[in-house]
Coordinates of C-alpha atoms in Angstrom, one line a residue:
M1 CA 144.7 -81.6 -119.0
R2 CA 141.8 -80.6 -122.1
K3 CA 143.7 -79.6 -124.9
L4 CA 142.6 -76.6 -126.2
V5 CA 141.3 -76.7 -130.6
V6 CA 142.7 -73.6 -132.6
P7 CA 140.8 -73.5 -136.2
A8 CA 143.7 -73.4 -138.1
V9 CA 145.6 -70.5 -139.8
V10 CA 146.7 -69.8 -143.7
L11 CA 149.8 -69.5 -144.1
T12 CA 151.1 -67.1 -146.4
V13 CA 154.4 -66.6 -147.4
L14 CA 155.7 -62.6 -146.7
A15 CA 156.9 -60.3 -149.5
G16 CA 160.7 -61.6 -150.3
A17 CA 160.6 -65.6 -149.4
V18 CA 162.4 -66.8 -151.8
G19 CA 160.7 -69.9 -153.9
T20 CA 161.5 -73.4 -155.1
A21 CA 164.4 -73.0 -156.9
A22 CA 164.6 -73.5 -160.9
A23 CA 166.8 -77.4 -161.8
A24 CA 170.5 -76.6 -161.9
A25 CA 172.3 -77.8 -165.3
G26 CA 175.7 -78.9 -165.1
P27 CA 177.6 -82.3 -165.1
V28 CA 176.7 -84.9 -162.6
P29 CA 178.6 -85.7 -159.2
P30 CA 179.6 -89.3 -158.6
A31 CA 176.4 -91.5 -156.2
P32 CA 178.2 -91.6 -153.1
A33 CA 179.9 -95.2 -152.6
D34 CA 180.5 -97.3 -149.2
L35 CA 177.7 -95.7 -147.4
T36 CA 177.4 -97.4 -143.9
G37 CA 176.7 -96.9 -139.9
S38 CA 177.8 -97.7 -136.7
V39 CA 175.0 -97.6 -134.1
A40 CA 174.4 -97.2 -130.7
N41 CA 171.4 -96.7 -128.7
T42 CA 171.3 -93.0 -128.9
G43 CA 172.0 -92.9 -132.7
I44 CA 173.9 -94.0 -135.7
A45 CA 177.0 -92.6 -136.7
L46 CA 177.0 -92.2 -140.8
S47 CA 180.3 -92.0 -143.1
W48 CA 180.7 -92.4 -146.8
R49 CA 183.3 -92.8 -149.1
Q50 CA 182.6 -89.9 -152.8
P51 CA 184.4 -91.8 -155.6
A52 CA 187.2 -90.1 -157.7
G53 CA 185.9 -88.2 -161.2
G54 CA 183.3 -85.7 -162.4
P55 CA 183.3 -82.2 -161.1
A56 CA 184.3 -81.3 -157.1
V57 CA 181.9 -81.9 -154.4
A58 CA 181.3 -78.9 -152.0
S59 CA 178.9 -80.9 -150.1
F60 CA 175.8 -84.3 -149.3
R61 CA 172.3 -84.6 -148.2
V62 CA 171.4 -86.9 -146.2
Y63 CA 168.1 -88.8 -146.9
E64 CA 165.1 -90.1 -144.5
G65 CA 162.7 -91.4 -146.3
G66 CA 162.6 -89.4 -148.9
A67 CA 163.1 -86.3 -146.9
V68 CA 166.3 -84.7 -146.3
V69 CA 166.7 -85.1 -143.3
R70 CA 171.1 -83.0 -143.1
R71 CA 172.9 -81.3 -145.6
T72 CA 176.9 -81.5 -144.7
A73 CA 179.8 -80.6 -146.5
T74 CA 182.2 -83.3 -144.9
T75 CA 181.5 -87.5 -144.8
S76 CA 179.9 -88.2 -142.3
A77 CA 176.9 -87.3 -140.0
P78 CA 176.3 -88.5 -136.7
M79 CA 172.3 -88.7 -136.2
Q80 CA 172.4 -88.3 -132.6
Y81 CA 169.1 -88.8 -129.9
I82 CA 166.9 -90.6 -133.2
G83 CA 164.9 -92.7 -130.6
V84 CA 165.8 -96.5 -128.9
N85 CA 165.1 -99.4 -130.8
T86 CA 163.8 -97.8 -133.7
T87 CA 164.7 -98.9 -137.7
H88 CA 166.3 -95.9 -139.9
T89 CA 167.0 -96.0 -143.5
Y90 CA 169.3 -93.1 -145.2
T91 CA 170.7 -93.0 -147.7
V92 CA 173.1 -89.8 -149.9
T93 CA 173.7 -87.5 -152.0
A94 CA 176.8 -85.4 -153.7
V95 CA 175.8 -81.8 -154.5
S96 CA 178.1 -80.0 -156.9
P97 CA 179.2 -76.4 -156.1
A98 CA 176.3 -75.5 -159.2
G99 CA 174.1 -77.7 -156.5
V100 CA 173.7 -80.3 -159.5
E101 CA 173.0 -83.8 -157.1
S102 CA 174.1 -86.5 -158.2
A103 CA 171.9 -90.1 -157.7
P104 CA 171.4 -91.3 -154.6
S105 CA 174.5 -94.2 -153.0
A106 CA 172.9 -97.9 -151.9
P107 CA 171.0 -97.6 -148.9
F108 CA 171.7 -97.7 -145.6
T109 CA 169.2 -99.4 -143.0
G110 CA 170.9 -99.9 -138.5
T111 CA 167.9 -99.8 -135.6
T112 CA 169.5 -98.7 -132.5
W113 CA 169.1 -100.5 -129.1
T114 CA 169.4 -100.0 -125.5
P115 CA 173.1 -101.3 -123.8
G116 CA 172.0 -104.1 -121.9
M117 CA 170.1 -105.1 -125.6
A118 CA 173.3 -105.3 -127.2
P119 CA 173.7 -107.4 -130.3
Q120 CA 175.8 -110.6 -129.5
C121 CA 179.7 -110.7 -130.4
D122 CA 178.7 -112.5 -133.2
E123 CA 176.4 -110.5 -135.0
P124 CA 178.2 -110.8 -139.2
A125 CA 180.0 -108.3 -140.5
P126 CA 180.0 -108.8 -144.0
L127 CA 183.1 -108.9 -146.7
T128 CA 184.0 -108.4 -149.8
V129 CA 186.4 -108.2 -151.8
F130 CA 187.2 -106.6 -154.6
D131 CA 190.2 -105.7 -156.7
V132 CA 191.9 -108.8 -157.1
T133 CA 195.5 -109.1 -158.8
S134 CA 198.6 -110.8 -159.3
S135 CA 200.0 -109.4 -155.9
G136 CA 197.3 -107.5 -153.9
L137 CA 193.8 -107.5 -153.2
S138 CA 190.9 -105.2 -151.5
V139 CA 188.4 -105.6 -148.5
R140 CA 185.8 -103.3 -147.1
W141 CA 183.6 -104.8 -144.7
S142 CA 180.8 -103.0 -142.4
V143 CA 181.2 -102.1 -138.4
G144 CA 177.1 -103.1 -137.3
R145 CA 176.3 -102.8 -134.0
S146 CA 178.8 -104.9 -131.4
S147 CA 182.3 -104.2 -131.1
P148 CA 183.5 -101.4 -133.6
Q149 CA 187.2 -102.8 -132.9
L150 CA 187.7 -105.3 -136.0
A151 CA 191.6 -107.4 -136.9
L152 CA 191.7 -108.7 -140.5
T153 CA 194.0 -112.0 -141.4
V154 CA 194.2 -113.0 -144.2
N155 CA 196.5 -116.6 -144.9
G156 CA 196.9 -116.0 -140.9
R157 CA 198.8 -113.4 -141.3
D158 CA 197.6 -111.1 -138.8
Y159 CA 197.4 -107.8 -139.3
G160 CA 195.8 -106.6 -136.7
V161 CA 192.9 -104.6 -135.2
V162 CA 192.1 -102.3 -138.5
P163 CA 191.2 -98.5 -138.4
G164 CA 187.6 -98.2 -141.1
T165 CA 185.9 -100.1 -142.9
S166 CA 188.5 -101.3 -145.3
L167 CA 191.9 -102.4 -146.4
R168 CA 194.0 -102.9 -148.9
V169 CA 196.8 -106.1 -148.3
G170 CA 200.3 -105.9 -151.5
G171 CA 203.0 -108.7 -151.7
L172 CA 200.7 -111.7 -152.0
S173 CA 201.8 -114.3 -154.4
P174 CA 200.4 -114.7 -158.0
D175 CA 197.9 -117.5 -159.1
T176 CA 197.2 -118.6 -154.9
A177 CA 193.9 -118.5 -153.0
Y178 CA 193.6 -117.1 -149.5
G179 CA 190.8 -117.1 -147.0
I180 CA 190.6 -113.6 -145.6
T181 CA 188.7 -113.4 -141.6
L182 CA 187.7 -110.4 -139.7
R183 CA 187.1 -111.3 -135.6
R184 CA 185.6 -109.2 -132.9
V185 CA 188.1 -107.6 -130.6
N186 CA 187.7 -106.4 -126.9
C187 CA 183.7 -108.0 -127.8
D188 CA 183.8 -111.8 -125.2
S189 CA 187.0 -113.3 -124.4
R190 CA 186.0 -115.7 -127.8
D191 CA 186.8 -113.0 -130.2
P192 CA 184.9 -114.0 -132.3
A193 CA 184.9 -114.6 -136.0
V194 CA 183.0 -112.3 -138.0
G195 CA 183.3 -111.7 -141.5
F196 CA 185.0 -115.0 -144.2
A197 CA 185.9 -114.7 -147.6
T198 CA 187.8 -116.5 -150.1
T199 CA 189.9 -114.7 -153.5
R200 CA 191.9 -115.9 -155.4
T201 CA 195.1 -113.9 -157.4
L202 CA 195.8 -113.7 -160.7
P203 CA 198.8 -115.5 -162.8
G204 CA 201.5 -113.0 -162.9
A205 CA 205.1 -112.4 -161.5
T206 CA 206.2 -112.2 -157.8
N207 CA 207.1 -107.9 -155.8
T208 CA 209.7 -108.9 -153.4
A209 CA 210.4 -105.6 -152.3
A210 CA 210.1 -104.9 -148.5
A211 CA 207.5 -102.3 -147.6
P212 CA 207.9 -98.4 -148.1
R213 CA 208.7 -97.3 -144.4
N214 CA 208.5 -93.8 -142.7
L215 CA 205.3 -93.4 -143.9
A216 CA 204.1 -89.2 -142.1
V217 CA 202.4 -86.1 -142.5
T218 CA 203.5 -83.7 -143.9
A219 CA 201.1 -81.0 -144.2
Q220 CA 197.3 -80.3 -143.4
A221 CA 194.6 -78.6 -145.0
D222 CA 190.6 -78.4 -145.3
R223 CA 190.8 -80.5 -148.5
S224 CA 194.1 -82.1 -148.9
I225 CA 197.5 -84.3 -146.5
G226 CA 200.8 -84.7 -147.4
L227 CA 202.3 -87.1 -147.1
A228 CA 205.5 -88.2 -147.1
W229 CA 207.5 -91.7 -146.9
S230 CA 211.2 -93.7 -146.9
G231 CA 211.8 -96.4 -149.9
P232 CA 212.4 -100.2 -149.0
T233 CA 214.9 -101.0 -146.1
D234 CA 216.7 -103.7 -148.7
G235 CA 217.4 -101.3 -151.2
S236 CA 215.5 -103.2 -154.6
Y237 CA 214.6 -101.1 -156.8
V238 CA 211.5 -99.0 -156.5
H239 CA 209.5 -98.7 -160.0
Q240 CA 206.5 -96.0 -158.5
Y241 CA 204.9 -96.0 -155.3
A242 CA 200.5 -96.2 -154.9
V243 CA 199.3 -94.5 -152.3
Y244 CA 195.6 -95.6 -151.0
D245 CA 193.1 -94.6 -148.4
G246 CA 191.7 -98.1 -146.6
A247 CA 191.3 -100.0 -149.8
Y248 CA 191.2 -97.4 -152.7
R249 CA 194.0 -96.0 -154.7
V250 CA 194.3 -92.5 -153.8
A251 CA 197.2 -91.6 -155.5
T252 CA 201.3 -92.6 -157.2
T253 CA 204.1 -91.2 -157.5
W254 CA 207.5 -91.8 -158.5
T255 CA 209.1 -89.8 -155.5
P256 CA 208.4 -91.2 -151.8
S257 CA 205.8 -88.1 -151.9
A258 CA 202.1 -86.7 -152.5
T259 CA 199.9 -84.9 -151.9
V260 CA 196.1 -86.2 -151.8
A261 CA 193.6 -84.5 -153.4
G262 CA 189.9 -84.1 -153.3
L263 CA 189.1 -84.7 -150.1
F264 CA 186.6 -82.7 -147.1
H265 CA 187.4 -81.5 -144.0
N266 CA 187.1 -82.8 -140.5
T267 CA 188.1 -86.5 -142.1
V268 CA 190.2 -88.7 -140.8
H269 CA 191.5 -91.2 -143.8
R270 CA 193.7 -94.7 -143.3
F271 CA 196.3 -94.5 -145.5
T272 CA 199.1 -96.4 -146.8
V273 CA 202.3 -97.1 -149.4
A274 CA 203.2 -99.4 -151.4
A275 CA 206.2 -100.2 -153.5
L276 CA 204.8 -100.8 -157.3
D277 CA 208.0 -102.7 -159.8
V278 CA 208.2 -102.7 -164.2
A279 CA 204.8 -104.1 -164.0
G280 CA 202.5 -102.4 -161.7
N281 CA 202.6 -105.5 -159.0
E282 CA 202.1 -104.4 -155.8
S283 CA 205.2 -105.2 -152.6
E284 CA 203.7 -105.5 -149.0
H285 CA 202.6 -102.3 -147.5
S286 CA 203.0 -99.8 -145.0
T287 CA 202.3 -99.7 -142.2
V288 CA 198.6 -97.8 -141.9
L289 CA 198.9 -93.8 -141.3
S290 CA 195.6 -92.7 -139.5
P291 CA 195.9 -89.0 -139.9
S292 CA 192.6 -86.0 -140.2
T293 CA 191.9 -83.3 -142.3
A294 CA 191.4 -79.7 -140.1
Q295 CA 188.1 -79.8 -139.0
C296 CA 187.3 -75.9 -140.3
P297 CA 186.1 -75.7 -143.9
T298 CA 187.7 -72.8 -145.5
G299 CA 184.6 -70.9 -147.1
P300 CA 181.4 -72.6 -145.1
P301 CA 178.6 -71.6 -147.2
A302 CA 176.3 -69.2 -145.6
P303 CA 173.0 -70.0 -144.8
A304 CA 170.5 -69.7 -147.9
A305 CA 167.5 -69.5 -149.7
V306 CA 165.4 -68.1 -146.4
T307 CA 161.7 -67.6 -146.7
A308 CA 159.3 -66.2 -144.1
T309 CA 155.6 -67.5 -143.5
A310 CA 153.5 -65.8 -142.2
V311 CA 151.1 -67.5 -139.1
S312 CA 149.8 -64.6 -138.0
A313 CA 149.8 -60.9 -137.0
S314 CA 152.2 -62.2 -134.0
T315 CA 154.3 -65.2 -135.7
L316 CA 156.7 -65.6 -138.2
R317 CA 157.8 -69.0 -139.3
L318 CA 162.0 -69.4 -141.2
D319 CA 163.0 -71.7 -143.1
W320 CA 166.7 -72.2 -144.5
T321 CA 169.1 -74.7 -145.9
L322 CA 172.4 -74.5 -144.6
E323 CA 174.6 -76.9 -147.5
S324 CA 176.9 -77.6 -144.0
T325 CA 176.3 -78.9 -140.2
A326 CA 176.2 -76.2 -138.1
G327 CA 175.3 -76.6 -134.0
S328 CA 173.3 -73.9 -133.7
Y329 CA 171.8 -71.1 -136.0
T330 CA 171.4 -68.1 -135.0
V331 CA 168.7 -65.3 -136.2
L332 CA 169.1 -61.9 -136.2
D333 CA 166.5 -58.7 -136.9
G334 CA 168.7 -56.4 -138.4
D335 CA 171.8 -56.6 -136.3
S336 CA 170.0 -57.8 -133.4
P337 CA 169.3 -61.2 -132.6
V338 CA 165.9 -62.2 -131.8
A339 CA 166.1 -66.6 -131.2
T340 CA 169.0 -69.0 -131.4
V341 CA 167.9 -72.7 -132.4
T342 CA 169.1 -76.5 -133.3
D343 CA 167.5 -77.1 -136.5
P344 CA 167.5 -74.7 -139.4
A345 CA 163.6 -73.5 -139.0
A346 CA 162.9 -70.7 -136.2
V347 CA 159.7 -69.3 -135.3
L348 CA 159.2 -65.6 -134.1
T349 CA 156.8 -64.9 -131.3
G350 CA 155.8 -61.5 -129.5
L351 CA 155.9 -59.0 -132.9
A352 CA 154.4 -56.1 -133.7
P353 CA 151.3 -55.7 -136.0
A354 CA 152.0 -55.3 -139.4
S355 CA 156.2 -54.3 -138.2
Q356 CA 159.3 -54.3 -140.9
H357 CA 162.2 -57.0 -140.0
S358 CA 164.8 -57.3 -141.7
L359 CA 166.1 -61.2 -141.3
R360 CA 168.7 -63.3 -141.5
V361 CA 171.0 -66.3 -140.5
V362 CA 174.0 -67.3 -138.8
G363 CA 175.2 -70.8 -138.8
S364 CA 177.6 -71.6 -136.6
L365 CA 180.2 -74.8 -136.8
P366 CA 181.5 -76.4 -133.8
G367 CA 184.6 -76.1 -132.5
C368 CA 185.0 -72.9 -136.2
P369 CA 184.6 -70.0 -136.7
D370 CA 180.0 -68.9 -137.7
T371 CA 179.2 -68.8 -141.5
P372 CA 178.4 -66.0 -142.7
A373 CA 174.9 -64.8 -142.8
S374 CA 172.9 -65.2 -145.6
A375 CA 171.1 -62.5 -147.6
P376 CA 168.2 -60.3 -145.6
L377 CA 165.4 -61.1 -146.0
A378 CA 162.4 -58.1 -146.4
V379 CA 159.3 -59.1 -143.4
T380 CA 156.1 -57.4 -142.6
T381 CA 153.6 -59.1 -140.7
L382 CA 150.2 -59.1 -140.9
A383 CA 148.2 -55.6 -140.4
G384 CA 145.9 -57.2 -136.3
P385 CA 145.3 -55.7 -132.3
A386 CA 148.4 -54.2 -131.0
G387 CA 147.5 -55.9 -127.9
R388 CA 150.1 -59.0 -127.4
P389 CA 150.5 -60.7 -124.1
A390 CA 153.9 -61.3 -121.6
A391 CA 155.3 -64.5 -122.1
P392 CA 155.1 -67.6 -119.2
L393 CA 156.9 -66.8 -116.5
G394 CA 157.7 -70.5 -114.6
F395 CA 158.5 -72.5 -117.4
H396 CA 160.2 -75.3 -116.7
A397 CA 160.8 -79.0 -117.4
G398 CA 159.9 -81.9 -114.3
Q399 CA 161.7 -85.0 -114.5
P400 CA 161.4 -87.5 -116.9
T401 CA 160.1 -91.3 -115.9
I402 CA 160.3 -94.0 -118.7
A403 CA 156.6 -94.9 -119.2
Y404 CA 157.8 -98.5 -120.9
A405 CA 160.7 -100.1 -122.2
Y406 CA 160.5 -97.1 -125.1
D407 CA 158.7 -94.1 -124.2
A408 CA 158.7 -91.5 -122.0
D409 CA 156.2 -89.7 -120.2
V410 CA 157.7 -85.5 -119.6
P411 CA 156.2 -83.3 -117.7
L412 CA 156.1 -79.9 -118.1
S413 CA 154.4 -76.2 -116.8
W414 CA 154.6 -73.4 -116.3
T415 CA 152.6 -69.7 -113.9
P416 CA 149.0 -69.4 -116.0
S417 CA 146.6 -66.5 -116.1
A418 CA 143.4 -65.6 -117.0
G419 CA 142.2 -66.0 -120.7
L420 CA 145.4 -67.0 -122.1
A421 CA 146.4 -70.4 -123.5
Y422 CA 149.2 -71.7 -123.9
R423 CA 150.8 -73.1 -127.5
L424 CA 154.4 -75.8 -127.0
Y425 CA 156.6 -75.0 -129.6
D426 CA 159.3 -77.8 -130.0
G427 CA 161.8 -76.1 -132.0
A428 CA 160.2 -74.7 -134.9
T429 CA 157.2 -77.4 -134.7
V430 CA 154.1 -76.3 -132.3
V431 CA 153.1 -79.4 -129.9
G432 CA 149.7 -78.4 -128.9
T433 CA 147.4 -75.2 -127.8
Y434 CA 146.8 -75.7 -124.0
Q435 CA 144.9 -74.5 -121.6
G436 CA 146.0 -74.6 -117.9
S437 CA 149.4 -75.2 -116.2
A438 CA 151.4 -78.4 -117.3
V439 CA 151.0 -80.6 -119.5
T440 CA 152.8 -84.8 -119.8
L441 CA 154.2 -85.6 -123.2
R442 CA 155.1 -89.3 -124.3
T443 CA 157.8 -88.9 -126.2
R444 CA 160.7 -91.8 -127.3
G445 CA 163.3 -92.5 -125.0
A446 CA 167.0 -91.0 -126.6
E447 CA 165.0 -88.5 -128.1
R448 CA 166.6 -84.3 -128.0
H449 CA 163.8 -81.7 -127.1
Q450 CA 163.9 -78.0 -127.1
Y451 CA 160.7 -76.5 -125.9
R452 CA 159.6 -73.1 -126.1
L453 CA 155.7 -71.8 -124.6
T454 CA 153.9 -68.9 -125.7
A455 CA 150.7 -66.9 -124.0
V456 CA 148.3 -66.5 -126.9
D457 CA 145.1 -64.4 -126.3
A458 CA 141.7 -64.3 -128.0
N459 CA 142.7 -64.1 -130.7
G460 CA 144.8 -65.9 -131.2
D461 CA 147.8 -63.9 -130.9
E462 CA 151.2 -64.5 -129.0
S463 CA 153.8 -63.6 -126.7
P464 CA 157.2 -63.8 -127.1
A465 CA 158.7 -66.9 -126.9
T466 CA 160.3 -68.6 -123.3
A467 CA 163.4 -69.4 -123.0
P468 CA 163.5 -72.9 -124.5
V469 CA 163.7 -76.1 -122.3
E470 CA 166.4 -79.0 -123.4
V471 CA 165.0 -82.3 -122.7
I472 CA 167.4 -85.7 -123.3
T473 CA 164.4 -88.7 -122.2
P474 CA 165.3 -91.1 -120.9
F475 CA 164.9 -95.1 -122.0
L476 CA 165.2 -98.7 -119.5
V477 CA 168.9 -99.9 -120.1
A478 CA 168.2 -104.0 -119.5
P479 CA 169.4 -105.7 -117.2

């Protein structure tokens, strides 16, 4: 197969395209904290915490190598199908409703792996102990790449498998040394210890109240969760209650109920409640309750910053942003859908020369109503010959094969016509322009691709694209 060399075309921004916006002004949100990732064979599931204080936060941006690779309106981002045995370093920023972006979080680095080559069960899970008082301490850790089930022990007391990556422990004795241990559960028969730390509580008084009980959810919204509980069973005096989300205090109340606000949609929280005495000392905590906020955001944002670039008289490229996580996007020309894509970019081909278009973009939010449409963008294609080839026939992908442990070959073929070349797209990216009827692509294993094919005539004008062909590349699983 010989690859056709095509002269580069100067890209021209059409009338109506949006330029770079001036930097927004206003209060700066605090940087996201505790960025961590659960690493698997095909991706890395990122999660983080947005500290309280500062202006409200509307969305987050995930960066890799200085480029934004994901925008989301919640505190997690599954980076899926990013290639097996590949190393990625991410940071996250918070964005206010006015568009002001925070400083980046501390980075997280992870390397994807094949199931047969998983790290050993005793891979370390680093522990951090902080906010130590006379009656309590906070612990946070990283999940790592082995079994994500981690059990916490404090001075021999087993708190069992702890959901999430942090916990507050109360009811401790003042001026006492404590040893904290994490062990992996259901990783192998040993349940190996993988995290260790020691600390000493501060001098002070002991809170002898029993732990609050019957912690339950009373309301769930996309940005808040209502909680209620019963007081200690021993009838001891309670001055106040403290509500914790993992290791962090999120509310203090005089009554056995609270609404925790400032949350983000579709996030899981790990709440406990402690009774406080007059001096603020904590009792033992209630059992952990792990509710989630409502799945769908109220008033999701619309796609914005839609730009159009002329590639030729037959072809436009659209780009946009959405400060949320979309499963797919639909491009509308007037009210007619003309493309459905998975990334925030699309190429429209087979267009008539000097034709006018009013383009909008709608995002599909997984399990939720669609976003509002973007503002319409009026564009006119370049002038040129009127002829356009027909879309290629028979475009399909053969069975991908493993080339090496981490690479795969993807065979693509179609029915050729005389005098035409064929341009292959992966999403909105040109893979290459070819003559003939087939091409085999070398790719990384554990990647997702969405291929489309167009026919290209002697003038360089393209046909409409074929329907997309979805491919997830295989990889070698070690014994």
